[in-house]
Amino acid sequence: MVKPNPFIIVESTRFSAFDPFKVKNVVWLKALIFCNKFTTAFSNSLSMDSFPKSLNPNKHLREQFVSNLPGSSMLEVSALLNNVALLMLLRHTFCSQTVNDACRSLKSYLASVALDYVFLVLPTLLIFTVLAEWVYICMIGLLLLLVFFTAVKRTYSLPYMEGPNASRASISSYRVVTMFITCLCILAVDFRIYPRDYAKTETYGTSLMDLGVGSFVLMNAVTSRQARNIKSSMSWWKAAFKSTTPLLLLGFARLASTLSLDYQVHVGEYGVNWNFFFTLAGVSILTSILNVPAEYSGILGSVILVGYQSWLTNGLNVYLLSNERGTDVISRNKEGIFSLFVQPGLCYLGGGSKSTAISTAIACR
């Protein structure tokens, strides 16, 4: 008697080509049934329907999590920023000359890092997350602590606000705080512990994260060569190429990574392909082309901001807020591209403000 081919039996789901009553070995039959079930399950696991269609299957849900948000109030945003400023002042009330001069020894450096973490990093993280509902109470408490320690020390002075390098030290502190808050908010916004009111607004409103791009543009403005009245030996296009090349590389790297990983992108923020680094690069190029002296940059910045606001009022806002997008580059990235018309105004205004502040300080002396 010819034994049946086990592979034919496995391929038949109901054993239509095989009569189980004619099999004398029951163990052989059970083994064939087990092989059949295993083969069927393995075939189903290898089917294309079982694989996810995207590397990020929750992409749509993640985009909805950061979309259509109304924001908070200007008063609450001011309270948050005042908390950070008070924490910075409290940090300097506990510092000494040995800790401030952290470059002398490893021990001083570690002590400075520990103070920064205790007085800046950890409290800011708590205020922006679990203590968000008590932001005003935290501000009042920090203010009372600052007054108390000032009265205890009697003579209160900030080392970084004394001497000829006072302006440079203050700007450095502002840059550090801006970078820290930006990194904290970007990492925390995808979690539920971060209040939705602090995330970027969809259309109109004010929130903490709405200050991000403007803060970086202002930070770059007060440290630019124009604001410091430093003339570059290079031509404007060489200077622009040198300053924008890292930003463009970062922008294209982020674009390639988001497309390859199918990462969630809030299209209403910058557009389909635009991002934060392209905006900074565009502002740097435009301000390099139109090199205005520091004493006149504030006036030009005010004119640009007023003109752009008039443009928005007269119909540009309808185009920018609409969900309709064409196939061209401008329509697909209208939010990011049209922001290049207003961000240089903020940059000029920041440079002019620094020049005015320095002139006023010199006149007071």
Coordinates of C-alpha atoms in Angstrom, one line a residue:
M1 CA 0.0 0.0 0.0
V2 CA 1.4 3.4 -1.0
K3 CA 1.5 5.8 1.8
P4 CA -0.1 9.2 1.3
N5 CA 2.2 12.2 0.7
P6 CA 2.2 14.2 3.9
F7 CA 2.8 17.5 2.0
I8 CA -0.4 17.0 0.0
I9 CA -2.3 16.4 3.2
V10 CA -0.9 19.5 4.8
E11 CA -1.9 21.7 1.8
S12 CA -5.5 20.4 2.0
T13 CA -7.3 22.2 4.8
R14 CA -10.1 19.6 5.2
F15 CA -8.1 16.5 4.2
S16 CA -10.4 16.1 1.1
A17 CA -7.7 13.9 -0.6
F18 CA -7.2 11.7 2.4
D19 CA -9.6 9.3 4.3
P20 CA -8.6 9.3 7.9
F21 CA -10.4 6.0 8.6
K22 CA -8.0 4.1 6.3
V23 CA -5.0 5.2 8.3
K24 CA -3.9 2.5 10.6
N25 CA -1.4 4.7 12.6
V26 CA -3.4 7.2 14.7
V27 CA -0.2 8.9 15.9
W28 CA 0.7 9.6 12.2
L29 CA -2.7 11.2 11.7
K30 CA -2.4 13.5 14.8
A31 CA 1.1 14.5 13.6
L32 CA -0.3 15.5 10.2
I33 CA -3.2 17.5 11.8
F34 CA -0.7 19.3 14.0
C35 CA 1.6 20.0 10.9
N36 CA -1.4 21.3 9.0
K37 CA -2.4 23.7 11.8
F38 CA 1.1 24.9 12.2
T39 CA 1.6 25.5 8.5
T40 CA -1.7 27.4 8.2
A41 CA -0.8 29.7 11.2
F42 CA 2.6 30.3 9.8
S43 CA 1.3 31.2 6.4
N44 CA -1.2 33.6 7.9
S45 CA 1.6 35.2 10.0
L46 CA 3.6 35.8 6.8
S47 CA 0.7 37.4 4.9
M48 CA 1.0 41.1 4.0
D49 CA -2.1 42.0 6.0
S50 CA -0.4 41.1 9.3
F51 CA 2.4 43.6 8.8
P52 CA 1.7 47.3 9.7
K53 CA 1.4 49.5 6.7
S54 CA 3.4 52.2 8.5
L55 CA 6.4 52.4 10.8
N56 CA 4.2 54.7 12.9
P57 CA 0.7 53.2 13.1
N58 CA -0.4 55.8 15.6
K59 CA 0.7 58.7 13.5
H60 CA -2.8 60.1 13.0
L61 CA -3.6 59.9 16.7
R62 CA -0.4 61.6 17.7
E63 CA -1.1 64.4 15.2
Q64 CA -4.5 64.9 16.7
F65 CA -3.0 65.0 20.2
V66 CA -1.1 68.3 19.3
S67 CA -3.7 69.8 17.0
N68 CA -6.7 72.1 17.4
L69 CA -5.4 73.5 20.7
P70 CA -6.7 76.9 22.0
G71 CA -3.7 77.9 24.1
S72 CA -3.7 79.7 27.4
S73 CA -3.6 83.4 28.3
M74 CA -0.8 86.0 28.1
L75 CA -1.0 86.3 31.9
E76 CA -0.3 82.6 32.5
V77 CA 2.5 82.6 30.0
S78 CA 4.0 85.7 31.7
A79 CA 3.7 83.9 35.1
L80 CA 5.6 80.8 33.7
L81 CA 8.4 83.0 32.4
N82 CA 8.6 85.0 35.6
N83 CA 9.0 81.7 37.5
V84 CA 12.0 80.8 35.4
A85 CA 13.5 84.3 36.0
L86 CA 12.9 84.1 39.7
L87 CA 14.6 80.6 39.7
M88 CA 17.6 82.1 37.9
L89 CA 17.9 84.9 40.6
L90 CA 17.5 82.4 43.4
R91 CA 20.3 80.3 41.9
H92 CA 22.7 83.2 42.0
T93 CA 21.8 84.0 45.6
F94 CA 23.4 80.7 46.6
C95 CA 26.5 80.9 44.4
S96 CA 29.9 82.0 45.5
Q97 CA 32.9 83.2 43.6
T98 CA 34.4 79.7 43.7
V99 CA 31.3 78.1 42.2
N100 CA 30.9 80.8 39.6
D101 CA 34.4 80.4 38.5
A102 CA 33.7 76.8 37.5
C103 CA 36.5 76.5 35.0
R104 CA 39.2 76.4 37.7
S105 CA 38.6 72.9 39.0
L106 CA 36.4 69.9 38.5
K107 CA 34.9 70.3 42.0
S108 CA 33.7 73.8 41.2
Y109 CA 32.3 72.7 37.9
L110 CA 30.3 69.8 39.5
A111 CA 29.1 72.2 42.2
S112 CA 27.9 74.6 39.5
V113 CA 26.1 71.8 37.7
A114 CA 24.4 70.6 40.9
L115 CA 23.2 74.2 41.6
D116 CA 21.8 74.5 38.1
Y117 CA 19.9 71.2 38.4
V118 CA 18.5 72.0 41.9
F119 CA 17.5 75.6 41.3
L120 CA 16.7 75.6 37.5
V121 CA 16.2 72.2 35.8
L122 CA 14.1 70.3 38.4
P123 CA 11.8 73.2 39.5
T124 CA 11.1 74.3 35.9
L125 CA 10.3 70.7 35.0
L126 CA 7.8 70.5 37.9
I127 CA 6.2 73.9 37.3
F128 CA 5.7 73.1 33.6
T129 CA 4.1 69.7 34.3
V130 CA 2.7 68.6 37.6
L131 CA 2.5 72.0 39.2
A132 CA 1.0 73.8 36.2
E133 CA -2.3 74.4 38.0
W134 CA -0.4 76.3 40.8
V135 CA 1.7 78.5 38.6
Y136 CA 0.6 81.7 40.2
I137 CA 1.2 80.3 43.7
C138 CA 4.6 79.1 42.7
M139 CA 5.5 82.6 41.4
I140 CA 4.4 84.2 44.6
G141 CA 6.3 81.6 46.7
L142 CA 9.5 82.1 44.7
L143 CA 9.2 85.9 45.0
L144 CA 8.9 85.6 48.8
L145 CA 11.9 83.3 48.9
L146 CA 13.9 85.7 46.9
V147 CA 13.0 88.6 49.2
F148 CA 13.8 86.5 52.3
F149 CA 17.2 85.4 51.1
T150 CA 18.0 88.9 50.0
A151 CA 17.1 90.3 53.4
V152 CA 19.2 87.6 55.1
K153 CA 22.2 88.4 53.0
R154 CA 21.6 92.1 53.4
T155 CA 23.9 92.9 50.5
Y156 CA 22.5 91.4 47.4
S157 CA 24.4 91.6 44.2
L158 CA 24.5 89.4 41.2
P159 CA 28.1 88.6 40.1
Y160 CA 27.0 88.2 36.5
M161 CA 25.5 91.8 36.5
E162 CA 28.7 93.5 37.6
G163 CA 31.7 94.7 35.6
P164 CA 32.2 95.3 31.9
N165 CA 30.9 91.8 30.9
A166 CA 27.5 92.3 32.6
S167 CA 25.6 92.5 29.2
R168 CA 27.3 89.5 27.8
A169 CA 26.6 87.4 31.0
S170 CA 22.9 88.4 31.0
I171 CA 22.5 87.5 27.3
S172 CA 24.3 84.2 27.9
S173 CA 21.8 83.4 30.7
Y174 CA 18.9 84.3 28.4
R175 CA 20.2 82.0 25.7
V176 CA 20.7 79.1 28.1
V177 CA 17.2 79.5 29.6
T178 CA 15.7 79.7 26.1
M179 CA 17.4 76.6 24.9
F180 CA 16.5 74.7 28.0
I181 CA 12.8 75.6 27.9
T182 CA 12.6 74.8 24.2
C183 CA 14.1 71.3 24.7
L184 CA 11.9 70.7 27.7
C185 CA 8.7 71.6 25.9
I186 CA 9.5 69.7 22.7
L187 CA 10.2 66.5 24.7
A188 CA 7.3 66.9 27.0
V189 CA 4.5 68.0 24.6
D190 CA 3.9 64.4 23.4
F191 CA 3.0 63.3 27.0
R192 CA -0.2 63.8 28.8
I193 CA 1.5 65.2 31.8
Y194 CA 2.3 68.3 29.8
P195 CA -0.7 70.7 29.8
R196 CA -2.4 71.1 26.4
D197 CA -2.7 74.8 27.1
Y198 CA 1.0 75.2 26.8
A199 CA 1.3 73.5 23.4
K200 CA 1.2 75.5 20.1
T201 CA -2.2 77.0 19.2
E202 CA -3.9 76.0 16.0
T203 CA -5.1 79.4 14.7
Y204 CA -5.5 82.3 17.2
G205 CA -4.4 82.4 20.8
T206 CA -1.3 82.5 23.0
S207 CA 0.7 79.6 24.5
L208 CA 4.2 79.0 25.9
M209 CA 5.4 77.1 22.8
D210 CA 4.3 79.8 20.5
L211 CA 7.2 81.8 21.8
G212 CA 9.8 79.3 20.5
V213 CA 10.6 80.6 17.1
G214 CA 10.4 84.2 18.0
S215 CA 12.7 83.7 21.0
F216 CA 15.3 82.1 18.9
V217 CA 15.1 84.8 16.3
L218 CA 15.4 87.5 19.0
M219 CA 18.3 85.6 20.6
N220 CA 20.1 85.5 17.3
A221 CA 19.4 89.2 16.8
V222 CA 20.9 90.4 20.0
T223 CA 24.1 88.4 19.4
S224 CA 24.5 89.2 15.7
R225 CA 27.3 91.3 14.2
Q226 CA 24.9 94.1 13.3
A227 CA 23.7 94.4 16.9
R228 CA 27.4 94.5 18.1
N229 CA 28.5 96.9 15.4
I230 CA 31.1 94.4 14.1
K231 CA 32.0 94.6 10.5
S232 CA 32.8 91.3 8.8
S233 CA 35.8 91.0 6.5
M234 CA 33.8 88.5 4.3
S235 CA 31.3 89.6 1.7
W236 CA 27.6 89.3 2.7
W237 CA 27.0 86.1 0.6
K238 CA 30.0 84.3 2.2
A239 CA 28.8 85.3 5.6
A240 CA 25.3 84.1 4.8
F241 CA 26.6 80.9 3.4
K242 CA 28.7 80.2 6.5
S243 CA 25.9 80.9 8.9
T244 CA 23.1 79.1 7.1
T245 CA 24.9 75.9 6.0
P246 CA 24.5 74.2 9.4
L247 CA 20.9 75.2 9.6
L248 CA 20.1 73.9 6.1
L249 CA 21.9 70.6 6.8
L250 CA 19.8 70.2 10.0
G251 CA 16.7 71.1 8.1
F252 CA 17.2 68.6 5.3
A253 CA 18.3 66.0 7.9
R254 CA 15.1 66.5 9.8
L255 CA 13.0 66.3 6.6
A256 CA 14.7 63.1 5.5
S257 CA 14.2 61.5 9.0
T258 CA 10.6 62.4 9.3
L259 CA 9.8 61.1 5.8
S260 CA 11.8 57.8 6.2
L261 CA 10.3 57.1 9.6
D262 CA 6.8 58.3 8.8
Y263 CA 7.0 60.5 11.9
Q264 CA 4.0 62.6 12.8
V265 CA 4.2 66.2 11.5
H266 CA 1.7 68.9 12.4
V267 CA 1.1 70.4 8.9
G268 CA -0.6 73.5 10.3
E269 CA 2.6 74.6 12.0
Y270 CA 5.1 75.0 9.2
G271 CA 3.7 73.2 6.3
V272 CA 4.3 69.8 4.7
N273 CA 8.0 70.0 4.1
W274 CA 9.1 73.1 6.0
N275 CA 10.6 73.1 9.5
F276 CA 12.1 75.3 12.2
F277 CA 15.7 75.2 10.8
F278 CA 14.6 76.4 7.3
T279 CA 13.0 79.4 8.9
L280 CA 16.1 80.3 10.8
A281 CA 18.2 79.8 7.7
G282 CA 15.8 82.0 5.6
V283 CA 15.9 84.8 8.3
S284 CA 19.7 84.7 8.3
I285 CA 19.9 85.0 4.5
L286 CA 17.4 87.9 4.4
T287 CA 19.1 89.9 7.2
S288 CA 22.5 89.3 5.5
I289 CA 21.2 90.7 2.2
L290 CA 19.6 93.8 3.9
N291 CA 22.4 94.8 6.2
V292 CA 20.9 97.7 8.2
P293 CA 22.9 99.7 10.8
A294 CA 21.9 98.9 14.4
E295 CA 20.6 102.4 15.1
Y296 CA 18.1 102.1 12.3
S297 CA 17.2 98.4 12.5
G298 CA 14.6 99.0 15.2
I299 CA 12.7 101.4 13.0
L300 CA 12.8 99.0 10.0
G301 CA 11.7 96.1 12.2
S302 CA 8.7 98.1 13.4
V303 CA 7.7 99.0 9.9
I304 CA 7.9 95.3 8.8
L305 CA 5.8 94.1 11.7
V306 CA 3.1 96.7 11.2
G307 CA 3.0 96.1 7.4
Y308 CA 2.7 92.3 7.9
Q309 CA -0.1 92.8 10.4
S310 CA -1.9 94.9 7.9
W311 CA -1.4 92.3 5.3
L312 CA -2.9 89.7 7.6
T313 CA -5.9 91.9 8.3
N314 CA -6.6 92.5 4.6
G315 CA -7.0 88.8 3.7
L316 CA -3.7 87.0 4.1
N317 CA -4.9 85.3 7.3
V318 CA -7.8 83.6 5.3
Y319 CA -5.3 82.0 2.9
L320 CA -2.9 80.9 5.7
L321 CA -5.7 79.4 7.9
S322 CA -7.4 77.5 5.1
N323 CA -6.8 73.8 4.8
E324 CA -6.7 73.9 1.0
R325 CA -3.3 73.1 -0.4
G326 CA -2.1 72.9 -4.0
T327 CA 0.7 70.9 -5.5
D328 CA 3.3 73.7 -5.7
V329 CA 5.9 74.2 -3.0
I330 CA 4.6 77.5 -1.8
S331 CA 1.0 76.2 -1.2
R332 CA 2.3 73.1 0.5
N333 CA 4.5 75.1 2.9
K334 CA 2.6 78.4 3.0
E335 CA 2.9 78.7 6.8
G336 CA 6.7 78.5 6.9
I337 CA 7.4 80.5 3.7
F338 CA 5.1 83.4 4.6
S339 CA 6.7 83.6 8.1
L340 CA 9.9 84.7 6.4
F341 CA 8.2 88.0 5.7
V342 CA 7.7 88.8 9.4
Q343 CA 10.6 87.1 11.2
P344 CA 13.2 89.5 9.8
G345 CA 11.2 92.3 11.3
L346 CA 11.5 90.7 14.8
C347 CA 15.2 90.2 14.2
Y348 CA 15.8 93.9 13.3
L349 CA 13.7 95.0 16.3
G350 CA 15.8 92.8 18.6
G351 CA 19.0 94.2 17.2
G352 CA 17.8 97.8 17.6
S353 CA 16.6 97.1 21.1
K354 CA 20.0 95.9 22.1
S355 CA 21.7 98.9 20.5
T356 CA 19.4 101.3 22.3
A357 CA 19.9 99.5 25.6
I358 CA 23.7 99.7 25.3
S359 CA 23.6 103.4 24.3
T360 CA 21.3 104.2 27.3
A361 CA 23.6 102.3 29.7
I362 CA 26.7 104.2 28.4
A363 CA 24.8 107.5 28.8
C364 CA 23.8 106.8 32.4
R365 CA 27.4 106.1 33.3

